[in-house]
XYZ file of C-alpha atoms in Angstrom:
390
model
C 20.781 -19.305 -30.038
C 24.288 -20.130 -28.783
C 25.558 -21.112 -25.369
C 24.031 -19.426 -22.298
C 25.921 -16.282 -21.313
C 27.604 -16.610 -17.892
C 26.237 -14.016 -15.437
C 27.361 -12.974 -11.968
C 25.008 -11.274 -9.505
C 26.529 -8.758 -7.098
C 24.107 -8.010 -4.283
C 22.099 -11.053 -3.221
C 19.971 -9.595 -0.469
C 17.132 -7.067 -0.795
C 16.364 -6.221 -4.420
C 18.901 -8.837 -5.473
C 16.201 -11.423 -4.782
C 14.116 -10.015 -7.620
C 17.119 -10.352 -9.919
C 17.574 -13.963 -8.787
C 13.983 -14.735 -9.763
C 14.408 -13.070 -13.153
C 17.679 -14.906 -13.721
C 15.978 -18.215 -12.965
C 13.417 -17.559 -15.697
C 16.053 -16.443 -18.205
C 18.248 -19.425 -17.346
C 15.270 -21.700 -17.975
C 15.034 -20.324 -21.508
C 18.723 -21.038 -22.126
C 19.658 -17.365 -22.465
C 21.937 -17.043 -19.431
C 23.661 -19.141 -16.795
C 24.125 -17.815 -13.264
C 27.695 -18.771 -12.403
C 28.017 -17.187 -8.984
C 27.039 -14.451 -6.571
C 28.959 -11.751 -4.755
C 27.995 -10.107 -1.479
C 29.647 -8.731 1.641
C 27.040 -10.535 3.731
C 27.451 -14.318 3.618
C 24.738 -16.510 2.129
C 23.378 -19.244 4.396
C 24.377 -22.771 3.401
C 20.733 -23.840 3.138
C 19.763 -20.837 0.941
C 18.788 -22.173 -2.472
C 18.972 -18.626 -3.915
C 15.435 -18.499 -5.282
C 15.709 -21.906 -6.912
C 19.266 -21.665 -8.238
C 20.643 -24.026 -5.596
C 24.169 -23.856 -4.213
C 26.415 -21.389 -6.050
C 29.892 -20.011 -5.437
C 29.607 -16.949 -3.177
C 32.373 -14.354 -3.215
C 33.096 -11.262 -1.159
C 35.421 -9.603 -3.710
C 33.889 -8.607 -7.057
C 37.078 -8.680 -9.103
C 37.991 -12.131 -7.817
C 34.429 -13.308 -8.457
C 34.520 -12.242 -12.112
C 37.939 -13.786 -12.662
C 37.044 -17.134 -11.067
C 33.607 -17.485 -12.714
C 34.388 -16.068 -16.145
C 31.226 -13.946 -16.013
C 30.657 -11.995 -19.228
C 27.882 -9.944 -17.592
C 27.713 -8.644 -14.027
C 24.405 -7.570 -12.528
C 25.028 -4.893 -9.891
C 22.169 -4.769 -7.372
C 24.149 -3.035 -4.659
C 23.630 0.187 -2.629
C 23.545 3.406 -4.670
C 26.807 4.802 -3.334
C 28.695 1.637 -4.402
C 27.625 1.775 -8.054
C 30.613 3.657 -9.448
C 33.456 1.788 -7.692
C 31.905 -1.623 -8.342
C 31.099 -0.739 -11.960
C 34.735 0.266 -12.442
C 35.857 -3.066 -10.999
C 33.571 -5.033 -13.311
C 34.714 -3.104 -16.378
C 38.369 -3.489 -15.434
C 37.828 -7.244 -15.305
C 36.208 -7.334 -18.738
C 32.571 -7.761 -17.715
C 29.584 -6.038 -19.287
C 27.138 -4.473 -16.813
C 23.491 -4.422 -15.899
C 23.541 -1.628 -13.311
C 20.574 -1.158 -10.998
C 19.043 2.321 -10.959
C 19.702 5.095 -10.073
C 22.837 5.132 -12.198
C 25.146 6.712 -9.611
C 24.867 8.862 -6.488
C 26.136 12.089 -8.091
C 26.357 13.705 -11.512
C 30.162 13.760 -11.297
C 30.159 9.998 -10.662
C 27.850 9.573 -13.651
C 30.345 11.364 -15.880
C 33.140 9.158 -14.514
C 31.087 6.042 -15.173
C 30.232 7.093 -18.722
C 33.904 7.772 -19.453
C 34.923 4.407 -17.991
C 32.313 2.568 -20.086
C 33.411 4.355 -23.254
C 37.080 3.598 -22.569
C 36.386 -0.080 -21.859
C 34.478 -0.836 -25.051
C 32.032 -2.782 -22.885
C 28.298 -2.265 -22.416
C 26.469 -0.775 -19.451
C 22.704 -1.078 -19.308
C 20.925 0.791 -16.490
C 18.044 -1.019 -14.807
C 15.132 1.298 -15.582
C 12.855 -1.625 -16.477
C 10.000 0.633 -17.561
C 12.150 1.835 -20.462
C 12.103 -1.710 -21.822
C 8.382 -1.336 -22.456
C 7.089 -0.858 -25.995
C 4.523 1.444 -24.378
C 7.113 4.242 -24.271
C 7.461 4.300 -28.040
C 3.693 3.854 -28.408
C 3.121 7.067 -26.449
C 5.811 8.888 -28.428
C 4.176 7.736 -31.677
C 0.780 9.006 -30.537
C 2.354 12.380 -29.770
C 4.168 12.558 -33.109
C 0.963 11.711 -34.959
C -0.897 14.505 -33.182
C -3.329 12.227 -31.356
C -3.809 14.820 -28.592
C -2.638 17.917 -30.436
C 0.115 20.167 -29.159
C 1.606 18.840 -25.921
C 1.475 21.315 -23.028
C 3.389 19.194 -20.553
C 3.643 15.861 -18.777
C 2.382 15.300 -15.228
C 3.213 12.325 -13.032
C 1.510 10.984 -9.894
C 2.764 8.299 -7.532
C 0.963 7.219 -4.351
C 2.563 4.241 -2.626
C 2.695 2.816 0.899
C 5.938 2.135 2.776
C 6.292 1.441 6.501
C 9.280 1.879 8.798
C 10.414 -1.613 7.743
C 11.299 -0.179 4.339
C 13.771 2.188 5.958
C 15.037 -0.371 8.486
C 16.065 -2.826 5.753
C 19.546 -1.365 5.183
C 21.813 1.300 6.731
C 21.661 3.432 3.550
C 17.865 3.358 3.165
C 16.306 6.811 3.438
C 19.710 8.470 3.722
C 21.073 11.450 1.825
C 24.598 10.706 2.987
C 26.290 7.835 4.781
C 29.785 7.907 6.293
C 30.720 10.909 4.196
C 29.384 9.437 0.935
C 26.396 10.729 -1.017
C 23.530 8.208 -1.182
C 20.471 10.278 -2.264
C 17.943 7.541 -1.470
C 14.722 9.553 -1.635
C 11.294 8.910 -3.098
C 12.030 10.949 -6.214
C 15.383 9.324 -6.941
C 14.762 5.680 -6.043
C 11.211 4.291 -5.612
C 9.777 6.693 -8.207
C 12.923 7.044 -10.302
C 11.169 5.072 -13.047
C 8.439 7.701 -13.252
C 10.931 10.487 -13.809
C 13.097 8.561 -16.259
C 10.045 7.408 -18.214
C 8.574 10.905 -18.430
C 11.892 12.220 -19.755
C 11.994 9.405 -22.322
C 8.426 10.108 -23.463
C 9.385 13.769 -23.873
C 12.421 12.807 -25.961
C 14.598 14.588 -23.410
C 16.457 11.725 -21.712
C 19.963 12.449 -22.992
C 20.345 16.201 -22.461
C 20.502 18.448 -19.430
C 17.168 20.063 -18.522
C 16.761 23.833 -18.572
C 15.864 24.002 -14.886
C 14.629 21.933 -11.946
C 12.256 23.120 -9.165
C 11.925 20.993 -6.035
C 9.702 20.799 -2.959
C 10.759 17.931 -0.699
C 9.284 16.706 2.585
C 9.354 13.683 4.838
C 6.901 12.223 7.324
C 9.101 9.271 8.317
C 12.051 10.157 10.600
C 14.591 9.906 7.760
C 17.077 12.238 6.051
C 15.664 11.938 2.540
C 12.258 12.751 1.075
C 9.210 10.477 1.181
C 6.656 13.043 -0.054
C 7.788 15.463 -2.745
C 7.232 17.137 -6.076
C 9.507 18.332 -8.838
C 9.038 20.365 -11.995
C 11.584 19.894 -14.727
C 11.714 22.042 -17.830
C 13.400 20.236 -20.676
C 15.944 21.928 -22.908
C 13.131 22.944 -25.272
C 10.989 24.252 -22.405
C 8.433 21.444 -21.956
C 7.314 21.215 -18.292
C 7.368 17.807 -16.608
C 6.001 17.559 -13.076
C 6.162 14.570 -10.782
C 4.427 14.448 -7.392
C 4.908 11.387 -5.192
C 4.489 9.993 -1.708
C 5.274 6.828 0.197
C 2.702 7.884 2.817
C -0.499 7.408 0.834
C -3.734 6.001 2.263
C -3.810 3.484 -0.598
C -1.166 1.906 -2.835
C -2.073 2.612 -6.481
C -0.270 2.163 -9.824
C 1.660 5.331 -10.686
C 0.788 7.140 -13.898
C 2.069 9.736 -16.296
C -0.310 12.103 -18.085
C 0.613 13.715 -21.397
C -1.505 16.866 -21.619
C -2.415 17.988 -25.139
C -4.708 20.742 -26.336
C -6.912 18.090 -28.017
C -6.894 15.430 -25.291
C -4.633 13.484 -22.942
C -2.670 10.254 -22.819
C -2.478 8.349 -19.526
C 0.457 5.979 -19.219
C 0.467 3.505 -16.304
C 4.100 2.551 -16.721
C 4.173 -0.340 -14.220
C 1.339 -1.981 -16.156
C 2.561 -1.066 -19.683
C -0.914 0.366 -20.245
C -1.729 3.427 -22.371
C -5.129 5.146 -22.513
C -5.978 7.951 -24.929
C -8.734 10.367 -23.874
C -10.243 12.682 -26.502
C -13.449 14.720 -26.277
C -16.446 13.039 -27.860
C -14.757 9.614 -28.070
C -14.606 6.684 -25.661
C -11.207 6.107 -24.004
C -8.953 3.835 -26.073
C -6.692 1.552 -24.007
C -3.809 -0.587 -25.233
C -1.348 -2.799 -23.344
C 2.167 -3.311 -24.646
C 4.917 -5.938 -24.309
C 8.083 -5.359 -22.311
C 11.612 -6.550 -23.092
C 13.677 -7.676 -20.121
C 16.757 -5.461 -19.927
C 19.097 -8.392 -19.302
C 17.731 -10.157 -22.396
C 18.391 -7.004 -24.394
C 21.910 -6.766 -22.962
C 22.615 -10.377 -23.915
C 21.443 -9.710 -27.477
C 23.668 -6.630 -27.545
C 26.692 -8.633 -26.374
C 25.998 -11.431 -28.851
C 24.941 -9.554 -31.941
C 25.064 -5.808 -31.462
C 21.386 -5.231 -30.706
C 21.061 -1.582 -29.557
C 20.829 -1.173 -25.804
C 17.461 -0.002 -24.524
C 18.921 1.940 -21.583
C 22.602 2.759 -22.077
C 24.048 4.945 -19.349
C 23.901 7.993 -21.657
C 20.108 7.620 -21.763
C 19.977 8.508 -18.047
C 21.832 11.831 -18.319
C 18.755 14.059 -17.851
C 17.601 11.903 -14.939
C 21.021 12.313 -13.329
C 20.783 16.105 -13.638
C 17.543 15.949 -11.644
C 19.135 13.618 -9.081
C 21.982 16.122 -8.749
C 19.454 18.881 -8.074
C 17.941 16.699 -5.339
C 21.389 15.954 -3.914
C 22.417 19.603 -3.703
C 19.034 20.964 -2.555
C 18.363 21.877 1.078
C 17.425 18.884 3.204
C 13.747 17.878 2.964
C 11.422 19.505 5.481
C 9.843 17.364 8.202
C 6.049 17.304 8.212
C 4.596 18.144 11.637
C 2.358 15.834 13.654
C -0.747 17.706 12.535
C -0.095 16.743 8.908
C 0.155 12.973 9.387
C -1.498 9.991 11.003
C 0.904 7.540 12.613
C 0.159 4.019 13.797
C 1.755 0.613 14.162
C 1.099 -2.384 11.914
C 2.576 -5.881 11.699
C 4.873 -4.578 8.949
C 6.105 -1.614 11.008
C 5.150 1.987 11.744
C 2.948 3.417 9.009
C 2.538 7.129 8.320
C -0.316 8.537 6.252
C -0.474 12.147 5.128
C -4.208 12.931 4.896
C -5.247 14.443 1.590
C -1.872 13.831 -0.058
C -3.339 11.582 -2.766
C -5.720 14.325 -3.924
C -2.923 16.920 -3.844
C -0.642 14.687 -5.902
C -3.267 14.071 -8.569
C -4.004 17.805 -8.734
C -0.298 18.391 -9.285
C -0.255 15.949 -12.203
C -3.395 17.540 -13.646
C -2.230 21.155 -13.376
C 1.541 20.650 -13.837
C 1.900 22.486 -10.537
C 4.061 22.290 -7.434
C 2.470 21.600 -4.052
C 2.929 25.206 -2.908
C 1.136 26.506 -6.011
C -1.915 24.430 -5.103
C -1.875 24.928 -1.318
C 0.275 27.568 0.403
C 0.464 25.391 3.513
C 2.827 23.149 1.521
C 5.421 25.828 0.921
C 8.761 24.465 2.177
C 9.388 27.826 3.831
C 6.118 27.507 5.782
C 7.193 24.100 7.031
C 10.752 24.995 8.042
C 11.403 24.197 11.672
C 8.651 21.562 11.904
C 9.409 18.404 13.860
C 8.654 14.758 13.181
C 5.604 13.112 14.660
C 6.208 10.274 17.080
C 4.807 6.820 16.482
C 1.807 5.917 18.615
C 0.611 2.419 19.512
């Protein structure tokens, strides 16, 4: 198996904690060794870093890589820092596991791709759902004609986030921060996996889509979207819709639906679960294994195993993110379209009926406004945010 690969984690707080837990498991198997962490915010002396114990903590990424000898750097930092920090890691000879979304703009994505190519190093992007064997299982079902000709792919995501989610960091829920693009909306961050996975299932992950239609809203008092839908037409014309909210009455696993003229395939990508529905037959459900993207990156560095999510595999996703970035600002939902109340976790906002609307969107491959004229962005222009009530 060889010696454990030395790994540095940049970004300890927030989602970095999940990476620390994963690194502990991979270190236990002898695959990697966490040699240090890097963060602008200091780590408390009594912080055992999710079971890793005391580790060198650095504020400068280049110095951290040089002093630790890290062969792989995990970047779990804010979206708008991805490109400059990725450049630093590559310049210091470190391969990358880069948290999604890849970058904050399409131009930055092109710069990153060029820098990776010039370095001869590897960059894996952290779309964990693309490490699932379920993606290829769905593609195989489609190729074999299990549901006939595919008419399109619909996606539905209904999650719950309170004000604490947006209070966790200065960039959370922002489209821009201090003159820098951030693009931290529901479509591009929490539900980015849904979009990237749908594009992968369609075989359209590496090429620019034909067009992108967007309807973006927010109930929380933020800049970015928390309730939105998008319809992407791939280069060959296949429609992919995704409708999502962080203001649902209930938190449910998101799903993708491949619509065929002889049936449908439901893919619950967070559960690696695939269900085939065909008339006259009982549903057939299978669950599939998932490869950890850092494990795959280590095998690539050691022996040339193909990367599961190289940066080029996120090109179509980045074109959609660019459409979100350059679109008009999301429209605020008025008080009459949301219920607002306080919980121990923070202010919660529920948009009544949004779960049904989202599932109708996934079923009909339709935008909100095509299902209910009241959801036309033009009809909502000028609306104001609701205020939190006790």
